[in-house]
Amino acid sequence: MAVAYELPALSKEAVANTASLLRIVILVFISGAAIASRLFAVINFESIIHEFDPWFNYRATKVLAKDGFYEFWNWFDPTAWYPLGRVVGGTIYPGLMATSGVIYNFLHALHLPVDIRNICVLLAPGFSALTAYATYLRICRSLGGHFIGIAPGYISRSVAGSYDNEAIAIFLLMFTFYLWIRALKQGSAFFGTLAAIFYFYMVAAWGGYAFITNMIPLHALALVLMGRYSSRLYVGYSSWYAIGTLASMQVPFVGFQPVRTSEHMGALGVFGLLQLIAFTELVRSHLPSKQFQLVLRASVGVLFVLGTLGLVVLTSKGWIAPWTGRFYSLWDTGYAKIHIPIIASVSEHQPTAWPAFFMDLNFLIFVFPVGVVLCFKELRDEHVFVIIYAVVASYFAGVMVRLMLTLTPCVCVSAAIAVSSLLDTYIDPEEPDAPEEPVPASSSSSTEADGSASAPASASAATPAATPKKQQSKKKSSGKKTGIYGLDTRLAVIGNTVFLMLVFVLHCTWVTSNAYSSPSVVLASRGPDGSQNIIDDFREAYYWLRMNTPETSVVASWWDYGYQIAGMADRPTLVDNNTWNNTHIATVGKIMASPEDKAYPILRKHDVDYVLVIFGGLLGYSGDDINKFLWMVRIAQGIWPDEIKEANYFTPRGEYKVDESASAVMKESVMYKTSYYRFSELFGGGQAVDRVRQQHLPKQGPTLDYLEEAFTSENWIVRIYKVKQDDPLGRDHKVANAFAAGKKRKRVRPTSRRKAPNQSNPAWYKDSLTNALRALAQKSKSTLPRDVYVTIEEAAGRTYIHEYYIRDLHAANPDRPVHPDSSFVYTGYKASLAILLSMVSQPGLDGTPGGKICRGINACLQDILALVRSKGNDVGRLFKDPEMNRLLANLANI
């Protein structure tokens, strides 16, 4: 056979050694590229933990590194889900923290004092290199490791600082699948046990372990249905399932779920099916054919009935839990929005937009189906697994953005198969021989040919069955050889393929550096000159909370920011990203959706000191709480449908607006008021504009009565409000604010315009201890001692506050009692009278000019105090008591 180009003459041993060296070098470069492409966040910003969940993981890892695994395992966090708290050790997947803790202790054992934060930041890039190697092991093609090393679909959850469970889970996913294929191909219990160990590691690290739990049984079931049952399948699956299930039950958060939840019943069912098939094969070898058929039919019928009946009974009794809401939402994309809005409110649980596939996979998404088709051509056991994985992951990635992460490894494997096959075909130097041209025959040779062919011709003519035409065509076609001719075709195809891979590298680098390397706690923008501006409002606000509030201050915010507040501000929170208590989250939603006067009792009931909201209207930050507000309303409506209705927050035309046309309920909500409070002041008297919603706000902004602004970050992204304490006089805060505003207006009123009381008319002091004391002080100012005069003035000021409040409430609603509980008035009266009595009863006043007045005041006050005490707490009756009016007149006329 001809060759397109010559290869150097090398021995097989030299070729093998060179290939091994190149393989190692290539894998090292792939690992380096995988790590380096994930360091943009550290280079552009700093070594910092990203997003939301990683902050809790980092906080938990610090506890493990500082106090040890035993304390971490029994850690109760009283600051989370205040006032309930959280048993952390039994409600998390500890694999990520344990991995970082082992690395931390190992490095410190080597006397390398690496900070735990740097380990957490760089853990995901380190494991991405292992993922690339695991992918190479699975398909023995370096392109697979190269693709998954830099694919944005995987990088999005594994950049430096993304300290989440997925940082190590994808490596465990790929390596567990690799060990399963090895166990299946070799029928090895050893590799089955290794697969079970890494499966246990996966269970301890990520809740997505259910993907492995169902993928391996689905593969085994498909092989059985294809007639490929073998002892290798039985040994590999049985060793994996038995050991892996027992090991997974050692994780406290998982417990008995592998045998009591619907998500795990598929694996258990396939395990039982394989045992039944193995037993059937054993019986087949000991029974005749007819007896075996009879026993088989009877056994299958009985076992099917018993199994179905047992499953129904156990499910109805609650021993087998139904599918969770997240699994239901995979089959019915509208289920969560209707029944469990807390699940639908998470952006990662939304259906995937089509451009996201190209964004995360680039040209791999086009060659991915080619790789799946090539698997059909060979269709060995491992190829069946890739096909099933491709179908399942493609569907799940389409219904949930988060599951793009599970599709990416399969796409990289299938694309590597396709591209490698293409390159192998066109790099192969062998090419078919050129077809021979027909040589014209001479007359003599043709005669000889005719003569020599006469005998066979006659023989064939005598034979009744001639050679079929199809057989002749096959003989003719067998002489033609297919293949690649020349270097020009090879170079064209190889050049285009290499060009696509170079574009893929550029695309991955751009997407990684611009879209997936920005920590959510630190934002960045570009100026007109291209310079980068850092927006650090989140850390600024959390630092203010940490440094300016007591350690016991409770912060109420939407659950998205709970982990960040606990990690950076170190303050208790009502809710956080664990989202285990839907009612508690709905309570926060109700607070945000209610008017101030209705939200205030809930805030006080939960001991909330500060309310934190995220507002992007000034800077154009679209991820603010106003855009999430409808989800808060929906979640609250699920618990309190009579109090919170989503329709009330839309305009009459059904629009979600924040401008003049916004509904009254929307404008009165705590979320609206805390977001737009004082916002119009930034526009110098002009009309304020929300840059996110692109709407003009009302010129008159909202006011606050029960909350007061405590802190607003530089760019107004984070706004913190302090919840006012109960009024010391027991007044409603709205009334107290109105009263305070009234006092200020009276103070600026010119003195010349004030009208003095008509002292000739004794009725002016009727029903008023305040006026009586003021009249007494004015009348006796020249004769009373200075300290007695000042005390009378101060007592008048105290009683004025109490009497004003009672009269104001009574004037607003004359049909109800003056005050339901006026004990504070009673206390104030007694305090004022007691101080006056102590002052006018001082020894040595008898010989002074004011001694007679003080004796009269003393006697009158004694009578008033006795009357006040006789009324108990219902001081309101004093205003209509004639005896009180007589005593007040006597006091004023002393």
mmCIF file of C-alpha atoms in Angstrom, residues 349-470:
data_model
loop_
_atom_site.group_PDB
_atom_site.id
_atom_site.type_symbol
_atom_site.label_atom_id
_atom_site.label_comp_id
_atom_site.label_asym_id
_atom_site.label_seq_id
_atom_site.Cartn_x
_atom_site.Cartn_y
_atom_site.Cartn_z
ATOM 1 C CA HIS A 349 -33.219 25.902 38.534
ATOM 2 C CA GLN A 350 -34.542 27.731 35.491
ATOM 3 C CA PRO A 351 -34.654 26.056 32.044
ATOM 4 C CA THR A 352 -31.519 26.528 29.980
ATOM 5 C CA ALA A 353 -31.562 29.086 27.181
ATOM 6 C CA TRP A 354 -30.269 27.771 23.862
ATOM 7 C CA PRO A 355 -27.403 30.290 23.572
ATOM 8 C CA ALA A 356 -26.052 28.937 26.860
ATOM 9 C CA PHE A 357 -25.108 25.669 25.143
ATOM 10 C CA PHE A 358 -22.858 27.474 22.692
ATOM 11 C CA MET A 359 -21.566 29.781 25.411
ATOM 12 C CA ASP A 360 -20.495 26.862 27.586
ATOM 13 C CA LEU A 361 -19.464 24.330 24.917
ATOM 14 C CA ASN A 362 -18.668 26.229 21.707
ATOM 15 C CA PHE A 363 -18.020 23.927 18.736
ATOM 16 C CA LEU A 364 -18.136 20.834 20.968
ATOM 17 C CA ILE A 365 -21.923 20.967 20.896
ATOM 18 C CA PHE A 366 -21.815 20.354 17.111
ATOM 19 C CA VAL A 367 -19.408 17.401 17.138
ATOM 20 C CA PHE A 368 -21.029 15.914 20.257
ATOM 21 C CA PRO A 369 -23.732 14.049 18.239
ATOM 22 C CA VAL A 370 -21.043 12.728 15.875
ATOM 23 C CA GLY A 371 -19.271 11.099 18.797
ATOM 24 C CA VAL A 372 -22.516 9.507 19.952
ATOM 25 C CA VAL A 373 -23.115 8.109 16.437
ATOM 26 C CA LEU A 374 -19.587 6.658 16.369
ATOM 27 C CA CYS A 375 -20.371 4.912 19.657
ATOM 28 C CA PHE A 376 -23.281 3.208 17.908
ATOM 29 C CA LYS A 377 -20.876 1.823 15.286
ATOM 30 C CA GLU A 378 -18.868 -0.179 17.840
ATOM 31 C CA LEU A 379 -21.465 -0.453 20.640
ATOM 32 C CA ARG A 380 -19.359 -2.161 23.266
ATOM 33 C CA ASP A 381 -20.489 -1.951 26.883
ATOM 34 C CA GLU A 382 -18.627 1.305 27.498
ATOM 35 C CA HIS A 383 -20.133 2.823 24.369
ATOM 36 C CA VAL A 384 -23.615 1.954 25.603
ATOM 37 C CA PHE A 385 -22.804 3.862 28.786
ATOM 38 C CA VAL A 386 -21.722 6.967 26.822
ATOM 39 C CA ILE A 387 -24.928 6.844 24.745
ATOM 40 C CA ILE A 388 -27.158 6.594 27.823
ATOM 41 C CA TYR A 389 -25.185 9.320 29.577
ATOM 42 C CA ALA A 390 -25.546 11.596 26.538
ATOM 43 C CA VAL A 391 -29.315 11.149 26.280
ATOM 44 C CA VAL A 392 -30.032 11.571 30.005
ATOM 45 C CA ALA A 393 -27.674 14.493 30.567
ATOM 46 C CA SER A 394 -28.915 16.313 27.457
ATOM 47 C CA TYR A 395 -32.484 16.205 28.706
ATOM 48 C CA PHE A 396 -31.627 17.289 32.242
ATOM 49 C CA ALA A 397 -29.363 20.107 31.031
ATOM 50 C CA GLY A 398 -32.248 21.405 28.949
ATOM 51 C CA VAL A 399 -34.674 21.659 31.867
ATOM 52 C CA MET A 400 -32.284 23.062 34.487
ATOM 53 C CA VAL A 401 -29.335 25.408 34.026
ATOM 54 C CA ARG A 402 -27.470 23.896 36.936
ATOM 55 C CA LEU A 403 -27.295 20.483 35.253
ATOM 56 C CA MET A 404 -25.251 21.858 32.372
ATOM 57 C CA LEU A 405 -22.419 20.872 34.680
ATOM 58 C CA THR A 406 -23.264 17.171 34.320
ATOM 59 C CA LEU A 407 -23.638 17.406 30.540
ATOM 60 C CA THR A 408 -20.230 18.998 29.964
ATOM 61 C CA PRO A 409 -18.131 15.869 30.760
ATOM 62 C CA CYS A 410 -20.221 13.733 28.388
ATOM 63 C CA VAL A 411 -19.979 16.345 25.624
ATOM 64 C CA CYS A 412 -16.217 16.502 26.059
ATOM 65 C CA VAL A 413 -15.901 12.701 25.896
ATOM 66 C CA SER A 414 -18.118 12.356 22.825
ATOM 67 C CA ALA A 415 -16.466 15.307 21.073
ATOM 68 C CA ALA A 416 -13.042 13.828 21.796
ATOM 69 C CA ILE A 417 -14.132 10.550 20.212
ATOM 70 C CA ALA A 418 -15.359 12.353 17.095
ATOM 71 C CA VAL A 419 -12.381 14.690 16.661
ATOM 72 C CA SER A 420 -9.855 11.956 17.441
ATOM 73 C CA SER A 421 -11.439 9.645 14.896
ATOM 74 C CA LEU A 422 -11.311 12.419 12.301
ATOM 75 C CA LEU A 423 -7.671 13.229 12.990
ATOM 76 C CA ASP A 424 -6.669 9.555 13.130
ATOM 77 C CA THR A 425 -8.183 9.043 9.676
ATOM 78 C CA TYR A 426 -6.495 12.027 8.060
ATOM 79 C CA ILE A 427 -3.140 11.760 9.825
ATOM 80 C CA ASP A 428 -2.736 8.107 8.835
ATOM 81 C CA PRO A 429 0.007 8.158 6.156
ATOM 82 C CA GLU A 430 -1.256 5.050 4.356
ATOM 83 C CA GLU A 431 -3.358 5.616 1.288
ATOM 84 C CA PRO A 432 -4.884 3.165 -1.189
ATOM 85 C CA ASP A 433 -2.988 2.217 -4.326
ATOM 86 C CA ALA A 434 -3.805 4.150 -7.460
ATOM 87 C CA PRO A 435 -6.136 2.217 -9.855
ATOM 88 C CA GLU A 436 -4.340 0.512 -12.751
ATOM 89 C CA GLU A 437 -5.083 1.880 -16.212
ATOM 90 C CA PRO A 438 -6.330 -0.718 -18.835
ATOM 91 C CA VAL A 439 -3.613 -1.867 -21.299
ATOM 92 C CA PRO A 440 -4.761 -2.178 -24.960
ATOM 93 C CA ALA A 441 -4.416 -5.827 -26.139
ATOM 94 C CA SER A 442 -2.781 -6.839 -29.500
ATOM 95 C CA SER A 443 -4.597 -8.911 -32.138
ATOM 96 C CA SER A 444 -2.523 -12.001 -31.451
ATOM 97 C CA SER A 445 -3.024 -11.773 -27.754
ATOM 98 C CA SER A 446 -6.704 -11.255 -28.169
ATOM 99 C CA THR A 447 -6.888 -14.336 -30.370
ATOM 100 C CA GLU A 448 -5.032 -16.324 -27.815
ATOM 101 C CA ALA A 449 -7.281 -14.981 -25.157
ATOM 102 C CA ASP A 450 -10.301 -15.943 -27.127
ATOM 103 C CA GLY A 451 -8.916 -19.391 -27.682
ATOM 104 C CA SER A 452 -8.014 -19.914 -24.096
ATOM 105 C CA ALA A 453 -11.360 -18.638 -22.971
ATOM 106 C CA SER A 454 -13.394 -20.757 -25.308
ATOM 107 C CA ALA A 455 -13.355 -23.814 -23.125
ATOM 108 C CA PRO A 456 -14.487 -22.055 -19.938
ATOM 109 C CA ALA A 457 -17.054 -20.163 -21.886
ATOM 110 C CA SER A 458 -18.540 -23.317 -23.252
ATOM 111 C CA ALA A 459 -18.444 -24.870 -19.839
ATOM 112 C CA SER A 460 -20.229 -21.960 -18.309
ATOM 113 C CA ALA A 461 -22.774 -22.024 -21.083
ATOM 114 C CA ALA A 462 -23.461 -25.658 -20.319
ATOM 115 C CA THR A 463 -24.037 -24.816 -16.651
ATOM 116 C CA PRO A 464 -27.670 -23.818 -16.069
ATOM 117 C CA ALA A 465 -26.955 -21.491 -13.082
ATOM 118 C CA ALA A 466 -24.960 -18.497 -14.214
ATOM 119 C CA THR A 467 -23.108 -16.163 -11.861
ATOM 120 C CA PRO A 468 -25.517 -13.611 -10.342
ATOM 121 C CA LYS A 469 -25.095 -9.976 -11.270
ATOM 122 C CA LYS A 470 -24.758 -8.858 -7.612
#
